[in-house]
Amino acid sequence: WLNMGGRVLMGVVVVLSLVVELGGAFSLDGAVPGLRLLRRLSIISDSRRWQVVPLVDGTVDVPVGREAAPGAEEEIPRILHQTWIDEDVPERWHAAVNSCKELNPNYTYMFWTHKTMKEFVHREFPEMAETFDGYPHDIQRADAFRYMMLVKHGGFYADLDVGCEIPLDKLRGYQPFLLGGTQPWGFSNCFIATAPRSPFFRRVVERLPETRWNGWPFRYTHVLLSTGSMFLSLEWATWMLWPPVSPEVSQKYKGWFLPQKALFGNKIFHHYKGGSWQGSSDFVVYHLHELLLAGWGTAIASTFGAVLVFFVMMRTRQKLRERRMGAKVIHSD
């Protein structure tokens, strides 16, 4: 039921995207609240826009995939980054951490604590220090740091609960960056691989102060939209729809993606029990979100969609009427 609800909701979003395109044709983006957001959600949900990593029997096979391009500016370096509060990693994640180290002995391992993360941001991104220090939640600082750190160093980032099932070299060819999918839509930031100095991730970092708003009613929602997976997904959609760079650069840095089922299907990565940043209220909000997708969310989205369609149609008729009246005035003159 959850998957069905998600698919129906995505169908609603895709239909609304057609309305969005109609609104754009009549310059209604600014007149109808939420049209830009709906356009971004529609492109996230449209997997035809993604460059999906080809899989063989659920895993990555380099001969049918892509070899890394040594020396290219978009090359992903052999570095594995991980973060935690301090150097005392909880025992429940030791197996995950060790699996990635053992399968990648030729990788530089960089472990970051809250202390070294703050020092890095103040040293390498002083213009971001106020935003970084001002986040109310540690997870937001951890999220923001990984984007800045990857701009500087590049390489692979993985949460501590992400265990490796294959060598990371099998993923290095998917340049200039690689993300994994998440539910119900969008891309996760629990695993990221990228070349350093990526124009896309530089843009992600630049946007952090603008999404810092603290008015969301729940921590779960606030984190997702300010620094977390939904923030990253929406920034990718913005990058594709309204790139702040040339079309050539935006297409070159459109990225590769591992579907969520492939990401944690125990053939590429193994997902250990995590959720270290989520409290009891976050747990409740998360599962309410799933229940909404199962039924009520679809009904709400459908109702909202019908209202939005009606509003756009009325605004379109009004625009057309104004244009006809203007043409008549000019003709009579």
GROMACS .gro file of C-alpha atoms in nm:
model
  333
    1TRP     CA    1   0.000   0.000   0.000
    2LEU     CA    2   0.284   0.238   0.080
    3ASN     CA    3   0.448   0.182  -0.258
    4MET     CA    4   0.113   0.214  -0.437
    5GLY     CA    5   0.037   0.537  -0.254
    6GLY     CA    6   0.378   0.672  -0.346
    7ARG     CA    7   0.330   0.587  -0.714
    8VAL     CA    8  -0.016   0.747  -0.722
    9LEU     CA    9   0.120   1.058  -0.552
   10MET     CA   10   0.401   1.074  -0.807
   11GLY     CA   11   0.141   1.039  -1.081
   12VAL     CA   12  -0.040   1.339  -0.939
   13VAL     CA   13   0.285   1.536  -0.935
   14VAL     CA   14   0.359   1.442  -1.299
   15VAL     CA   15   0.008   1.555  -1.403
   16LEU     CA   16   0.056   1.877  -1.212
   17SER     CA   17   0.387   1.928  -1.395
   18LEU     CA   18   0.186   1.953  -1.718
   19VAL     CA   19  -0.020   2.224  -1.554
   20VAL     CA   20   0.304   2.389  -1.448
   21GLU     CA   21   0.429   2.391  -1.807
   22LEU     CA   22   0.097   2.550  -1.916
   23GLY     CA   23   0.134   2.809  -1.644
   24GLY     CA   24   0.490   2.880  -1.755
   25ALA     CA   25   0.369   2.935  -2.111
   26PHE     CA   26   0.143   3.214  -1.984
   27SER     CA   27   0.398   3.359  -1.742
   28LEU     CA   28   0.207   3.238  -1.436
   29ASP     CA   29   0.507   3.105  -1.240
   30GLY     CA   30   0.495   3.406  -1.010
   31ALA     CA   31   0.115   3.424  -0.999
   32VAL     CA   32   0.051   3.068  -0.878
   33PRO     CA   33   0.218   2.979  -0.546
   34GLY     CA   34   0.415   2.656  -0.552
   35LEU     CA   35   0.455   2.617  -0.930
   36ARG     CA   36   0.835   2.625  -0.913
   37LEU     CA   37   0.828   2.371  -0.631
   38LEU     CA   38   0.596   2.143  -0.829
   39ARG     CA   39   0.822   2.167  -1.132
   40ARG     CA   40   1.118   2.059  -0.920
   41LEU     CA   41   0.923   1.773  -0.762
   42SER     CA   42   0.810   1.653  -1.103
   43ILE     CA   43   1.165   1.634  -1.241
   44ILE     CA   44   1.285   1.448  -0.929
   45SER     CA   45   1.009   1.192  -0.977
   46ASP     CA   46   1.081   1.145  -1.350
   47SER     CA   47   1.348   0.873  -1.363
   48ARG     CA   48   1.387   0.934  -1.738
   49ARG     CA   49   1.587   1.243  -1.638
   50TRP     CA   50   1.833   1.035  -1.438
   51GLN     CA   51   2.154   0.873  -1.559
   52VAL     CA   52   2.107   0.536  -1.390
   53VAL     CA   53   2.405   0.312  -1.319
   54PRO     CA   54   2.368  -0.012  -1.522
   55LEU     CA   55   2.352  -0.321  -1.302
   56VAL     CA   56   2.417  -0.690  -1.367
   57ASP     CA   57   2.234  -0.922  -1.126
   58GLY     CA   58   2.180  -0.633  -0.888
   59THR     CA   59   2.542  -0.521  -0.869
   60VAL     CA   60   2.787  -0.305  -1.064
   61ASP     CA   61   2.996  -0.470  -1.334
   62VAL     CA   62   3.274  -0.240  -1.453
   63PRO     CA   63   3.316  -0.391  -1.805
   64VAL     CA   64   2.954  -0.299  -1.889
   65GLY     CA   65   2.969   0.018  -1.685
   66ARG     CA   66   3.231   0.294  -1.703
   67GLU     CA   67   3.601   0.286  -1.631
   68ALA     CA   68   3.744   0.577  -1.434
   69ALA     CA   69   3.915   0.844  -1.645
   70PRO     CA   70   4.256   0.903  -1.480
   71GLY     CA   71   4.368   1.264  -1.477
   72ALA     CA   72   4.033   1.408  -1.584
   73GLU     CA   73   3.903   1.706  -1.390
   74GLU     CA   74   3.591   1.507  -1.304
   75GLU     CA   75   3.789   1.209  -1.168
   76ILE     CA   76   3.665   1.084  -0.829
   77PRO     CA   77   3.971   1.040  -0.602
   78ARG     CA   78   4.035   0.732  -0.388
   79ILE     CA   79   3.934   0.888  -0.057
   80LEU     CA   80   3.670   0.760   0.187
   81HIS     CA   81   3.523   1.015   0.430
   82GLN     CA   82   3.317   0.939   0.740
   83THR     CA   83   3.199   1.151   1.034
   84TRP     CA   84   3.091   1.114   1.394
   85ILE     CA   85   3.062   1.317   1.714
   86ASP     CA   86   3.406   1.206   1.833
   87GLU     CA   87   3.649   0.923   1.763
   88ASP     CA   88   3.448   0.671   1.967
   89VAL     CA   89   3.238   0.505   1.693
   90PRO     CA   90   2.945   0.301   1.837
   91GLU     CA   91   3.011  -0.073   1.830
   92ARG     CA   92   2.698  -0.144   1.621
   93TRP     CA   93   2.869   0.021   1.322
   94HIS     CA   94   3.215  -0.134   1.353
   95ALA     CA   95   3.131  -0.406   1.099
   96ALA     CA   96   3.009  -0.150   0.845
   97VAL     CA   97   3.318   0.070   0.883
   98ASN     CA   98   3.557  -0.228   0.869
   99SER     CA   99   3.391  -0.370   0.557
  100CYS     CA  100   3.460  -0.049   0.364
  101LYS     CA  101   3.819  -0.027   0.490
  102GLU     CA  102   3.896  -0.392   0.410
  103LEU     CA  103   3.751  -0.379   0.058
  104ASN     CA  104   3.937  -0.055  -0.021
  105PRO     CA  105   4.291  -0.088   0.122
  106ASN     CA  106   4.432   0.153  -0.138
  107TYR     CA  107   4.199   0.436  -0.029
  108THR     CA  108   4.290   0.723   0.201
  109TYR     CA  109   4.057   0.708   0.500
  110MET     CA  110   3.958   1.049   0.644
  111PHE     CA  111   3.758   1.047   0.966
  112TRP     CA  112   3.603   1.374   1.085
  113THR     CA  113   3.471   1.464   1.430
  114HIS     CA  114   3.256   1.760   1.534
  115LYS     CA  115   3.574   1.940   1.637
  116THR     CA  116   3.764   1.882   1.312
  117MET     CA  117   3.452   1.956   1.104
  118LYS     CA  118   3.416   2.298   1.265
  119GLU     CA  119   3.787   2.372   1.223
  120PHE     CA  120   3.767   2.275   0.855
  121VAL     CA  121   3.465   2.499   0.784
  122HIS     CA  122   3.619   2.801   0.958
  123ARG     CA  123   3.949   2.748   0.776
  124GLU     CA  124   3.835   2.652   0.424
  125PHE     CA  125   3.489   2.814   0.403
  126PRO     CA  126   3.495   3.115   0.639
  127GLU     CA  127   3.201   3.271   0.453
  128MET     CA  128   2.992   2.971   0.565
  129ALA     CA  129   3.101   2.975   0.930
  130GLU     CA  130   2.806   3.181   1.054
  131THR     CA  131   2.555   2.954   0.881
  132PHE     CA  132   2.734   2.641   1.002
  133ASP     CA  133   2.758   2.757   1.365
  134GLY     CA  134   2.399   2.883   1.361
  135TYR     CA  135   2.234   2.548   1.285
  136PRO     CA  136   2.026   2.433   1.583
  137HIS     CA  137   2.092   2.061   1.519
  138ASP     CA  138   2.420   1.867   1.493
  139ILE     CA  139   2.288   1.668   1.195
  140GLN     CA  140   2.252   1.989   0.996
  141ARG     CA  141   2.618   2.071   1.059
  142ALA     CA  142   2.713   1.716   0.958
  143ASP     CA  143   2.509   1.747   0.637
  144ALA     CA  144   2.646   2.090   0.546
  145PHE     CA  145   3.001   1.981   0.625
  146ARG     CA  146   2.991   1.682   0.388
  147TYR     CA  147   2.900   1.908   0.096
  148MET     CA  148   3.182   2.153   0.174
  149MET     CA  149   3.433   1.877   0.241
  150LEU     CA  150   3.351   1.708  -0.091
  151VAL     CA  151   3.394   2.037  -0.278
  152LYS     CA  152   3.742   2.065  -0.130
  153HIS     CA  153   3.864   1.703  -0.138
  154GLY     CA  154   3.619   1.501  -0.346
  155GLY     CA  155   3.603   1.125  -0.299
  156PHE     CA  156   3.341   0.903  -0.135
  157TYR     CA  157   3.130   0.992   0.165
  158ALA     CA  158   2.934   0.721   0.349
  159ASP     CA  159   2.734   0.728   0.672
  160LEU     CA  160   2.872   0.500   0.942
  161ASP     CA  161   2.579   0.261   0.897
  162VAL     CA  162   2.666   0.201   0.530
  163GLY     CA  163   2.864  -0.120   0.485
  164CYS     CA  164   3.048  -0.201   0.159
  165GLU     CA  165   2.977  -0.519  -0.040
  166ILE     CA  166   3.196  -0.431  -0.343
  167PRO     CA  167   3.518  -0.229  -0.387
  168LEU     CA  168   3.447   0.140  -0.439
  169ASP     CA  169   3.665   0.135  -0.752
  170LYS     CA  170   3.367  -0.024  -0.929
  171LEU     CA  171   3.184   0.305  -0.879
  172ARG     CA  172   3.464   0.551  -0.962
  173GLY     CA  173   3.383   0.551  -1.332
  174TYR     CA  174   3.047   0.717  -1.272
  175GLN     CA  175   3.191   1.065  -1.290
  176PRO     CA  176   3.157   1.349  -1.207
  177PHE     CA  177   2.930   1.247  -0.917
  178LEU     CA  178   2.712   0.961  -0.798
  179LEU     CA  179   2.412   0.964  -0.562
  180GLY     CA  180   2.172   0.699  -0.438
  181GLY     CA  181   1.794   0.712  -0.447
  182THR     CA  182   1.571   0.721  -0.142
  183GLN     CA  183   1.202   0.678  -0.056
  184PRO     CA  184   0.947   0.809  -0.135
  185TRP     CA  185   1.139   1.007  -0.396
  186GLY     CA  186   1.462   1.197  -0.447
  187PHE     CA  187   1.822   1.124  -0.358
  188SER     CA  188   1.986   1.033  -0.031
  189ASN     CA  189   2.291   1.211   0.110
  190CYS     CA  190   2.400   0.905   0.313
  191PHE     CA  191   2.629   0.807   0.024
  192ILE     CA  192   2.791   1.054  -0.217
  193ALA     CA  193   3.081   1.013  -0.460
  194THR     CA  194   3.213   1.318  -0.644
  195ALA     CA  195   3.513   1.481  -0.803
  196PRO     CA  196   3.654   1.778  -0.609
  197ARG     CA  197   3.553   2.132  -0.706
  198SER     CA  198   3.227   2.011  -0.858
  199PRO     CA  199   3.022   2.308  -0.989
  200PHE     CA  200   2.706   2.131  -0.874
  201PHE     CA  201   2.823   2.082  -0.515
  202ARG     CA  202   2.967   2.433  -0.507
  203ARG     CA  203   2.616   2.551  -0.590
  204VAL     CA  204   2.473   2.327  -0.316
  205VAL     CA  205   2.708   2.491  -0.064
  206GLU     CA  206   2.619   2.842  -0.186
  207ARG     CA  207   2.251   2.767  -0.128
  208LEU     CA  208   2.288   2.658   0.235
  209PRO     CA  209   2.243   3.006   0.390
  210GLU     CA  210   1.926   3.056   0.185
  211THR     CA  211   1.762   2.735   0.312
  212ARG     CA  212   1.854   2.781   0.676
  213TRP     CA  213   1.502   2.905   0.770
  214ASN     CA  214   1.398   2.766   1.109
  215GLY     CA  215   1.020   2.793   1.081
  216TRP     CA  216   0.937   2.428   1.013
  217PRO     CA  217   0.722   2.272   1.290
  218PHE     CA  218   0.921   1.947   1.325
  219ARG     CA  219   1.293   1.881   1.340
  220TYR     CA  220   1.258   1.598   1.086
  221THR     CA  221   1.103   1.831   0.827
  222HIS     CA  222   1.345   2.113   0.907
  223VAL     CA  223   1.653   1.894   0.861
  224LEU     CA  224   1.530   1.733   0.537
  225LEU     CA  225   1.454   2.069   0.374
  226SER     CA  226   1.744   2.277   0.506
  227THR     CA  227   2.043   2.042   0.460
  228GLY     CA  228   1.918   1.684   0.418
  229SER     CA  229   1.811   1.459   0.134
  230MET     CA  230   1.514   1.667   0.020
  231PHE     CA  231   1.730   1.980   0.012
  232LEU     CA  232   1.987   1.798  -0.203
  233SER     CA  233   1.717   1.658  -0.432
  234LEU     CA  234   1.552   1.997  -0.484
  235GLU     CA  235   1.890   2.157  -0.556
  236TRP     CA  236   1.957   1.894  -0.823
  237ALA     CA  237   1.616   1.967  -0.979
  238THR     CA  238   1.688   2.341  -0.975
  239TRP     CA  239   2.028   2.271  -1.133
  240MET     CA  240   1.857   2.083  -1.418
  241LEU     CA  241   1.569   2.328  -1.469
  242TRP     CA  242   1.732   2.667  -1.411
  243PRO     CA  243   2.112   2.607  -1.417
  244PRO     CA  244   2.325   2.896  -1.289
  245VAL     CA  245   2.592   2.785  -1.539
  246SER     CA  246   2.600   2.715  -1.913
  247PRO     CA  247   2.383   2.427  -2.046
  248GLU     CA  248   2.702   2.238  -2.136
  249VAL     CA  249   2.828   2.250  -1.777
  250SER     CA  250   2.491   2.162  -1.624
  251GLN     CA  251   2.459   1.859  -1.852
  252LYS     CA  252   2.817   1.750  -1.784
  253TYR     CA  253   2.747   1.767  -1.411
  254LYS     CA  254   2.398   1.610  -1.412
  255GLY     CA  255   2.532   1.310  -1.218
  256TRP     CA  256   2.472   0.936  -1.200
  257PHE     CA  257   2.225   0.759  -0.973
  258LEU     CA  258   2.185   0.424  -0.802
  259PRO     CA  259   1.818   0.331  -0.744
  260GLN     CA  260   1.731   0.293  -0.376
  261LYS     CA  261   1.670  -0.083  -0.406
  262ALA     CA  262   2.011  -0.129  -0.570
  263LEU     CA  263   2.185   0.100  -0.321
  264PHE     CA  264   2.088  -0.113  -0.022
  265GLY     CA  265   2.006  -0.444  -0.188
  266ASN     CA  266   2.301  -0.609  -0.007
  267LYS     CA  267   2.497  -0.645  -0.331
  268ILE     CA  268   2.655  -0.299  -0.344
  269PHE     CA  269   2.606  -0.170   0.010
  270HIS     CA  270   2.457  -0.314   0.327
  271HIS     CA  271   2.250  -0.077   0.537
  272TYR     CA  272   2.297  -0.135   0.909
  273LYS     CA  273   2.054   0.005   1.167
  274GLY     CA  274   2.107   0.381   1.178
  275GLY     CA  275   1.887   0.686   1.237
  276SER     CA  276   2.122   0.822   1.502
  277TRP     CA  277   1.993   1.178   1.458
  278GLN     CA  278   1.622   1.095   1.480
  279GLY     CA  279   1.441   1.137   1.811
  280SER     CA  280   1.099   1.006   1.911
  281SER     CA  281   0.914   1.298   1.751
  282ASP     CA  282   1.107   1.246   1.427
  283PHE     CA  283   1.008   0.878   1.431
  284VAL     CA  284   0.640   0.975   1.463
  285VAL     CA  285   0.661   1.235   1.183
  286TYR     CA  286   0.840   0.989   0.954
  287HIS     CA  287   0.574   0.721   0.995
  288LEU     CA  288   0.288   0.970   0.966
  289HIS     CA  289   0.451   1.067   0.637
  290GLU     CA  290   0.442   0.701   0.525
  291LEU     CA  291   0.077   0.667   0.627
  292LEU     CA  292  -0.010   0.979   0.431
  293LEU     CA  293   0.149   0.825   0.123
  294ALA     CA  294  -0.061   0.512   0.176
  295GLY     CA  295  -0.393   0.692   0.130
  296TRP     CA  296  -0.472   1.030   0.278
  297GLY     CA  297  -0.171   1.191   0.113
  298THR     CA  298  -0.298   1.085  -0.226
  299ALA     CA  299  -0.643   1.228  -0.152
  300ILE     CA  300  -0.495   1.556  -0.026
  301ALA     CA  301  -0.260   1.580  -0.324
  302SER     CA  302  -0.545   1.504  -0.565
  303THR     CA  303  -0.766   1.772  -0.406
  304PHE     CA  304  -0.482   2.024  -0.414
  305GLY     CA  305  -0.413   1.929  -0.776
  306ALA     CA  306  -0.777   1.983  -0.876
  307VAL     CA  307  -0.782   2.324  -0.707
  308LEU     CA  308  -0.453   2.418  -0.871
  309VAL     CA  309  -0.573   2.306  -1.215
  310PHE     CA  310  -0.890   2.514  -1.171
  311PHE     CA  311  -0.689   2.816  -1.057
  312VAL     CA  312  -0.445   2.793  -1.350
  313MET     CA  313  -0.733   2.752  -1.598
  314MET     CA  314  -0.907   3.062  -1.460
  315ARG     CA  315  -0.585   3.264  -1.463
  316THR     CA  316  -0.512   3.146  -1.817
  317ARG     CA  317  -0.859   3.250  -1.934
  318GLN     CA  318  -0.811   3.588  -1.766
  319LYS     CA  319  -0.473   3.636  -1.936
  320LEU     CA  320  -0.619   3.544  -2.275
  321ARG     CA  321  -0.915   3.780  -2.219
  322GLU     CA  322  -0.677   4.065  -2.127
  323ARG     CA  323  -0.471   4.000  -2.439
  324ARG     CA  324  -0.783   4.002  -2.662
  325MET     CA  325  -0.901   4.328  -2.501
  326GLY     CA  326  -0.559   4.481  -2.556
  327ALA     CA  327  -0.561   4.371  -2.919
  328LYS     CA  328  -0.909   4.524  -2.971
  329VAL     CA  329  -0.795   4.857  -2.822
  330ILE     CA  330  -0.491   4.866  -3.050
  331HIS     CA  331  -0.706   4.774  -3.353
  332SER     CA  332  -0.965   5.045  -3.277
  333ASP     CA  333  -0.691   5.306  -3.245
   0.00000   0.00000   0.00000
